[in-house]
Amino acid sequence: DQQVKQNSPSLSVQEGRISILNCDYTNSMFDYFLWYKKYPAEGPTFLISISSIKDKNEDGRFTVFLNKSAKHLSLHIVPSQPGDSAVYFCAASGVDSNYQLIWGAGTKLIIKP
Amino acid sequence: DTGVSQNPRHKITKRGQNVTFRCDPISEHNRLYWYRQTLGQGPEFLTYFQNEAQLEKSRLLSDRFSAERPKGSFSTLEIQRTEQGDSAMYLCASSLGDSGRRTDTQYFGPGTRLTVL
């Protein structure tokens, strides 16, 4: 059972525009959510996180939105840059997972020049 | 470079052989994690150490898998009698966790890609 789902395997966005990556989860006990970015031949790199007590967290060009009622979160990147081309993973944790991270399958973001 | 390092980066072995991977975490980090990632999937949690104590093991970690973290520094992951289904990327991560039971920011190594023929 996939508790964290990223339904778009890939996304192509023009440089300078907004990139929106989506993530859905099924476990209502998740209370902490993270986004990681992964380049080829490297391990995932932490990008941004959000606690369930918030509905938005911003860090520079990156903003994560959390909609608890819909069990949905999204990552917005504005403006998108060529260096943002990578695979983006959504991960979640909570008491049900014993605070271990449960990961989505990833979305490959391609920024077109 | 003070990040997480993993060795070897690639390992090709024949079915039935034993393999061992090493992870060197960021030096001041007390927590260390092992994950497995297969193609098109996100990482799957395998096991977790707090200092030298192995506190959790996933049900994915069969009895052919064993992990150690002697002295709370580097860690090794051994797979005995490898099977073709063990082919995957094995990722190590470390974090600096307090005594609270919450999710830390984990820093990942580049992984060891295992191919079992």
Short mmCIF file of C-alpha atoms in Angstrom, two decimals, chain A residues 4-5 21-25 32-35 50 64-67 70-75 90-92:
data_model
loop_
_atom_site.label_atom_id
_atom_site.label_comp_id
_atom_site.label_asym_id
_atom_site.label_seq_id
_atom_site.Cartn_x
_atom_site.Cartn_y
_atom_site.Cartn_z
CA VAL A 4 2.65 8.58 -0.13
CA LYS A 5 1.88 9.06 -3.79
CA LEU A 21 4.96 19.34 -7.80
CA ASN A 22 2.19 17.45 -6.08
CA CYS A 23 2.05 14.77 -3.43
CA ASP A 24 -0.88 12.93 -1.83
CA TYR A 25 -0.88 10.84 1.30
CA TYR A 32 5.64 16.00 9.23
CA PHE A 33 6.36 16.30 5.54
CA LEU A 34 9.54 16.88 3.60
CA TRP A 35 10.71 17.42 0.06
CA ILE A 50 6.47 21.46 6.89
CA VAL A 64 5.46 24.03 0.38
CA PHE A 65 1.71 24.07 0.90
CA LEU A 66 -0.14 21.55 3.05
CA ASN A 67 -3.86 20.84 2.77
CA ALA A 70 -7.36 16.85 1.29
CA LYS A 71 -4.23 15.00 2.47
CA HIS A 72 -2.32 16.85 -0.19
CA LEU A 73 0.87 18.84 -0.33
CA SER A 74 2.56 20.70 -3.11
CA LEU A 75 5.96 22.23 -3.75
CA CYS A 90 7.96 13.83 -1.15
CA ALA A 91 8.29 12.07 2.22
CA ALA A 92 6.12 11.92 5.31
#
